Structure formats: structure tokens, C-alpha cells
Amino acid sequence: MNFNWILVPINFSKDSRRALEVADSRAAASEGGLILLHVDHRESTVKTRLAIDQGPLEKWTRFIKKTSAKRIAYITCRGKPEDEILRIAQQYEVSAIVMGRGGTGQRAGKIAQAVLLEFPQATEWVSANTSGTQAAA
């Protein structure tokens, strides 16, 4: 039986928080785990770090109510957000990406759209402004 990882890109927005809540419920129900990913789009020579200390991303643990702490991983990396989200999804063979929708009005944000184009089978958009979620595929 494969372990189900759910990737949750975090940009510290209300949509990201809502996505984390949805992913938390799904991970707990499937006995899976969460990968919280923050991509810093600023240029740097440092590519990826696995967190040991309590940085801004790790502090988001307070929003996780159902998934065991042993099933949560934190990754911070630098690069183009959509590229890094897809790279991490492939590297860790995630079963789903649950992310904030972003954008305005009826149109999702450019990062959410780019991820959907490359990972349509398991991408779900979540918005803090609606009560439900929207399957992107």
C-alpha cells in the first residue's frame, strides 16, 4: 500500500489556509500525510531546505487539527512557484495537490492555472471566499 502525500503550497494567504484545512481533512481520512511547501520567488543560490527550526511555514501547524504531526513535512525552496510545486509533486509522488485558487472573480490565479495544466489529474483549488472547493480538472 502506497502512502498518500498531499502537497499544500502555502503563500500565507487566506486561500492557502483554507487549502490546508481541506487537505488536513483529506489526509486524516486516508491516513496520509501533508507536505507544506513554501516557494520563495526571490533569486538565491540556496535551492531547497528541509526545515528543522520553527520558521513561518512550520508555525502553520496550528491550523492542522486532524493529521498526525508525524505525517507532516515542511519544505521551503526558492524558484518560480509553479515550477517548484510541480517539481516537489513529482519528486515525492504526491497523490494530490490542494492549493489556494488565487486570482480574481471567475479566473484562478496564474500559478494555480499553470499547476493545473501540468498536473490536472489531482489538482484542487480552494478559496477562502467560498464555502466549498473546486476540482480544477
PDB file of C-alpha atoms in Angstrom:
ATOM      1  CA  MET A   1       0.000   0.000   0.000  1.00  0.00           C
ATOM      2  CA  ASN A   2       1.395   3.386  -1.012  1.00  0.00           C
ATOM      3  CA  PHE A   3       1.492   6.264   1.427  1.00  0.00           C
ATOM      4  CA  ASN A   4      -0.632   9.166   0.175  1.00  0.00           C
ATOM      5  CA  TRP A   5       1.068  12.540   0.345  1.00  0.00           C
ATOM      6  CA  ILE A   6      -0.988  15.661  -0.257  1.00  0.00           C
ATOM      7  CA  LEU A   7       1.016  18.680  -1.349  1.00  0.00           C
ATOM      8  CA  VAL A   8      -0.201  22.022   0.000  1.00  0.00           C
ATOM      9  CA  PRO A   9       1.559  25.050  -1.479  1.00  0.00           C
ATOM     10  CA  ILE A  10       1.497  27.848   1.107  1.00  0.00           C
ATOM     11  CA  ASN A  11       1.828  31.557   0.330  1.00  0.00           C
ATOM     12  CA  PHE A  12       0.405  32.624   3.716  1.00  0.00           C
ATOM     13  CA  SER A  13      -2.885  33.839   2.199  1.00  0.00           C
ATOM     14  CA  LYS A  14      -6.431  33.093   3.375  1.00  0.00           C
ATOM     15  CA  ASP A  15      -6.821  30.768   0.388  1.00  0.00           C
ATOM     16  CA  SER A  16      -3.714  28.828   1.497  1.00  0.00           C
ATOM     17  CA  ARG A  17      -5.103  28.490   4.989  1.00  0.00           C
ATOM     18  CA  ARG A  18      -8.394  27.139   3.640  1.00  0.00           C
ATOM     19  CA  ALA A  19      -6.495  24.730   1.359  1.00  0.00           C
ATOM     20  CA  LEU A  20      -4.558  23.468   4.373  1.00  0.00           C
ATOM     21  CA  GLU A  21      -7.786  22.832   6.288  1.00  0.00           C
ATOM     22  CA  VAL A  22      -9.250  20.870   3.358  1.00  0.00           C
ATOM     23  CA  ALA A  23      -6.030  18.896   2.831  1.00  0.00           C
ATOM     24  CA  ASP A  24      -5.826  18.161   6.573  1.00  0.00           C
ATOM     25  CA  SER A  25      -9.254  16.506   6.493  1.00  0.00           C
ATOM     26  CA  ARG A  26      -8.381  14.502   3.388  1.00  0.00           C
ATOM     27  CA  ALA A  27      -5.025  13.339   4.741  1.00  0.00           C
ATOM     28  CA  ALA A  28      -6.566  12.237   8.038  1.00  0.00           C
ATOM     29  CA  ALA A  29      -9.361  10.362   6.268  1.00  0.00           C
ATOM     30  CA  SER A  30      -6.901   8.476   4.064  1.00  0.00           C
ATOM     31  CA  GLU A  31      -4.257   8.046   6.778  1.00  0.00           C
ATOM     32  CA  GLY A  32      -1.966  10.025   4.515  1.00  0.00           C
ATOM     33  CA  GLY A  33       0.382  12.899   5.130  1.00  0.00           C
ATOM     34  CA  LEU A  34       0.819  16.547   4.291  1.00  0.00           C
ATOM     35  CA  ILE A  35       3.709  18.292   2.599  1.00  0.00           C
ATOM     36  CA  LEU A  36       3.552  22.012   3.270  1.00  0.00           C
ATOM     37  CA  LEU A  37       5.544  23.831   0.611  1.00  0.00           C
ATOM     38  CA  HIS A  38       6.526  27.466   0.546  1.00  0.00           C
ATOM     39  CA  VAL A  39       8.276  28.773  -2.559  1.00  0.00           C
ATOM     40  CA  ASP A  40      10.223  31.995  -2.204  1.00  0.00           C
ATOM     41  CA  HIS A  41      10.331  33.513  -5.662  1.00  0.00           C
ATOM     42  CA  ARG A  42      13.335  35.729  -4.910  1.00  0.00           C
ATOM     43  CA  GLU A  43      16.600  34.751  -6.575  1.00  0.00           C
ATOM     44  CA  SER A  44      19.159  32.977  -4.413  1.00  0.00           C
ATOM     45  CA  THR A  45      21.869  30.346  -4.638  1.00  0.00           C
ATOM     46  CA  VAL A  46      20.095  28.219  -1.997  1.00  0.00           C
ATOM     47  CA  LYS A  47      17.595  25.945  -3.741  1.00  0.00           C
ATOM     48  CA  THR A  48      15.794  23.809  -1.133  1.00  0.00           C
ATOM     49  CA  ARG A  49      15.887  23.354   2.617  1.00  0.00           C
ATOM     50  CA  LEU A  50      14.169  20.934   4.911  1.00  0.00           C
ATOM     51  CA  ALA A  51      13.124  22.826   7.998  1.00  0.00           C
ATOM     52  CA  ILE A  52      14.452  21.943  11.426  1.00  0.00           C
ATOM     53  CA  ASP A  53      13.576  25.161  13.223  1.00  0.00           C
ATOM     54  CA  GLN A  54      10.186  26.830  13.572  1.00  0.00           C
ATOM     55  CA  GLY A  55      10.024  29.217  10.634  1.00  0.00           C
ATOM     56  CA  PRO A  56       6.893  30.904   9.283  1.00  0.00           C
ATOM     57  CA  LEU A  57       5.820  27.759   7.431  1.00  0.00           C
ATOM     58  CA  GLU A  58       6.183  25.475  10.441  1.00  0.00           C
ATOM     59  CA  LYS A  59       4.045  27.817  12.525  1.00  0.00           C
ATOM     60  CA  TRP A  60       1.116  26.909  10.258  1.00  0.00           C
ATOM     61  CA  THR A  61       0.944  23.617  12.157  1.00  0.00           C
ATOM     62  CA  ARG A  62      -1.572  25.356  14.420  1.00  0.00           C
ATOM     63  CA  PHE A  63      -4.121  25.121  11.575  1.00  0.00           C
ATOM     64  CA  ILE A  64      -3.706  21.349  11.260  1.00  0.00           C
ATOM     65  CA  LYS A  65      -6.238  19.629  13.514  1.00  0.00           C
ATOM     66  CA  LYS A  66      -6.593  16.082  12.180  1.00  0.00           C
ATOM     67  CA  THR A  67      -3.297  14.862  10.676  1.00  0.00           C
ATOM     68  CA  SER A  68      -0.668  13.438  13.000  1.00  0.00           C
ATOM     69  CA  ALA A  69       2.448  15.589  13.398  1.00  0.00           C
ATOM     70  CA  LYS A  70       4.466  12.525  12.355  1.00  0.00           C
ATOM     71  CA  ARG A  71       2.806  12.758   8.933  1.00  0.00           C
ATOM     72  CA  ILE A  72       3.669  16.378   8.192  1.00  0.00           C
ATOM     73  CA  ALA A  73       6.689  17.551   6.201  1.00  0.00           C
ATOM     74  CA  TYR A  74       7.800  21.138   5.610  1.00  0.00           C
ATOM     75  CA  ILE A  75       9.743  22.265   2.564  1.00  0.00           C
ATOM     76  CA  THR A  76      10.894  25.755   1.702  1.00  0.00           C
ATOM     77  CA  CYS A  77      12.579  26.378  -1.620  1.00  0.00           C
ATOM     78  CA  ARG A  78      13.376  29.194  -3.996  1.00  0.00           C
ATOM     79  CA  GLY A  79      12.369  29.483  -7.599  1.00  0.00           C
ATOM     80  CA  LYS A  80       9.399  30.011  -9.836  1.00  0.00           C
ATOM     81  CA  PRO A  81       6.403  28.863  -7.749  1.00  0.00           C
ATOM     82  CA  GLU A  82       4.636  26.803 -10.398  1.00  0.00           C
ATOM     83  CA  ASP A  83       7.873  25.036 -11.385  1.00  0.00           C
ATOM     84  CA  GLU A  84       8.783  24.214  -7.788  1.00  0.00           C
ATOM     85  CA  ILE A  85       5.281  22.991  -6.934  1.00  0.00           C
ATOM     86  CA  LEU A  86       5.404  20.591  -9.872  1.00  0.00           C
ATOM     87  CA  ARG A  87       8.971  19.501  -9.099  1.00  0.00           C
ATOM     88  CA  ILE A  88       8.114  18.667  -5.489  1.00  0.00           C
ATOM     89  CA  ALA A  89       4.888  16.917  -6.559  1.00  0.00           C
ATOM     90  CA  GLN A  90       6.862  14.696  -8.901  1.00  0.00           C
ATOM     91  CA  GLN A  91       9.777  14.125  -6.531  1.00  0.00           C
ATOM     92  CA  TYR A  92       7.532  12.990  -3.667  1.00  0.00           C
ATOM     93  CA  GLU A  93       4.956  11.267  -5.906  1.00  0.00           C
ATOM     94  CA  VAL A  94       2.071  13.102  -4.280  1.00  0.00           C
ATOM     95  CA  SER A  95      -1.446  11.800  -4.723  1.00  0.00           C
ATOM     96  CA  ALA A  96      -2.955  15.301  -4.777  1.00  0.00           C
ATOM     97  CA  ILE A  97      -2.195  18.998  -4.771  1.00  0.00           C
ATOM     98  CA  VAL A  98      -4.625  21.122  -2.772  1.00  0.00           C
ATOM     99  CA  MET A  99      -3.863  24.788  -3.222  1.00  0.00           C
ATOM    100  CA  GLY A 100      -5.337  28.233  -2.925  1.00  0.00           C
ATOM    101  CA  ARG A 101      -7.152  29.363  -6.039  1.00  0.00           C
ATOM    102  CA  GLY A 102      -5.794  32.879  -6.100  1.00  0.00           C
ATOM    103  CA  GLY A 103      -6.869  35.137  -8.923  1.00  0.00           C
ATOM    104  CA  THR A 104      -9.903  37.357  -9.029  1.00  0.00           C
ATOM    105  CA  GLY A 105     -13.542  36.873  -9.916  1.00  0.00           C
ATOM    106  CA  GLN A 106     -14.144  33.829 -12.098  1.00  0.00           C
ATOM    107  CA  ARG A 107     -10.493  33.358 -13.060  1.00  0.00           C
ATOM    108  CA  ALA A 108      -7.984  31.395 -10.996  1.00  0.00           C
ATOM    109  CA  GLY A 109      -4.528  32.843 -10.439  1.00  0.00           C
ATOM    110  CA  LYS A 110      -1.686  32.198 -12.884  1.00  0.00           C
ATOM    111  CA  ILE A 111       0.147  29.805 -10.552  1.00  0.00           C
ATOM    112  CA  ALA A 112      -2.969  27.678  -9.975  1.00  0.00           C
ATOM    113  CA  GLN A 113      -3.647  27.618 -13.716  1.00  0.00           C
ATOM    114  CA  ALA A 114      -0.068  26.605 -14.545  1.00  0.00           C
ATOM    115  CA  VAL A 115      -0.121  23.770 -11.996  1.00  0.00           C
ATOM    116  CA  LEU A 116      -3.455  22.535 -13.357  1.00  0.00           C
ATOM    117  CA  LEU A 117      -2.073  22.353 -16.895  1.00  0.00           C
ATOM    118  CA  GLU A 118       0.743  20.045 -15.819  1.00  0.00           C
ATOM    119  CA  PHE A 119      -0.964  18.081 -13.011  1.00  0.00           C
ATOM    120  CA  PRO A 120      -4.669  18.029 -13.951  1.00  0.00           C
ATOM    121  CA  GLN A 121      -5.499  14.609 -12.536  1.00  0.00           C
ATOM    122  CA  ALA A 122      -5.072  15.607  -8.904  1.00  0.00           C
ATOM    123  CA  THR A 123      -5.163  19.373  -8.511  1.00  0.00           C
ATOM    124  CA  GLU A 124      -7.847  21.019  -6.415  1.00  0.00           C
ATOM    125  CA  TRP A 125      -8.316  24.756  -5.938  1.00  0.00           C
ATOM    126  CA  VAL A 126      -9.654  26.146  -2.692  1.00  0.00           C
ATOM    127  CA  SER A 127     -10.861  29.645  -1.983  1.00  0.00           C
ATOM    128  CA  ALA A 128     -11.368  31.300   1.375  1.00  0.00           C
ATOM    129  CA  ASN A 129     -14.249  33.261  -0.156  1.00  0.00           C
ATOM    130  CA  THR A 130     -16.404  30.208  -0.861  1.00  0.00           C
ATOM    131  CA  SER A 131     -17.704  27.500   1.386  1.00  0.00           C
ATOM    132  CA  GLY A 132     -16.572  24.589  -0.810  1.00  0.00           C
ATOM    133  CA  THR A 133     -13.754  23.585  -3.063  1.00  0.00           C
ATOM    134  CA  GLN A 134     -13.431  23.467  -6.812  1.00  0.00           C
ATOM    135  CA  ALA A 135     -11.903  20.475  -8.531  1.00  0.00           C
ATOM    136  CA  ALA A 136      -9.663  22.007 -11.117  1.00  0.00           C
ATOM    137  CA  ALA A 137      -9.845  19.099 -13.531  1.00  0.00           C
TER     138      ALA A 137
END
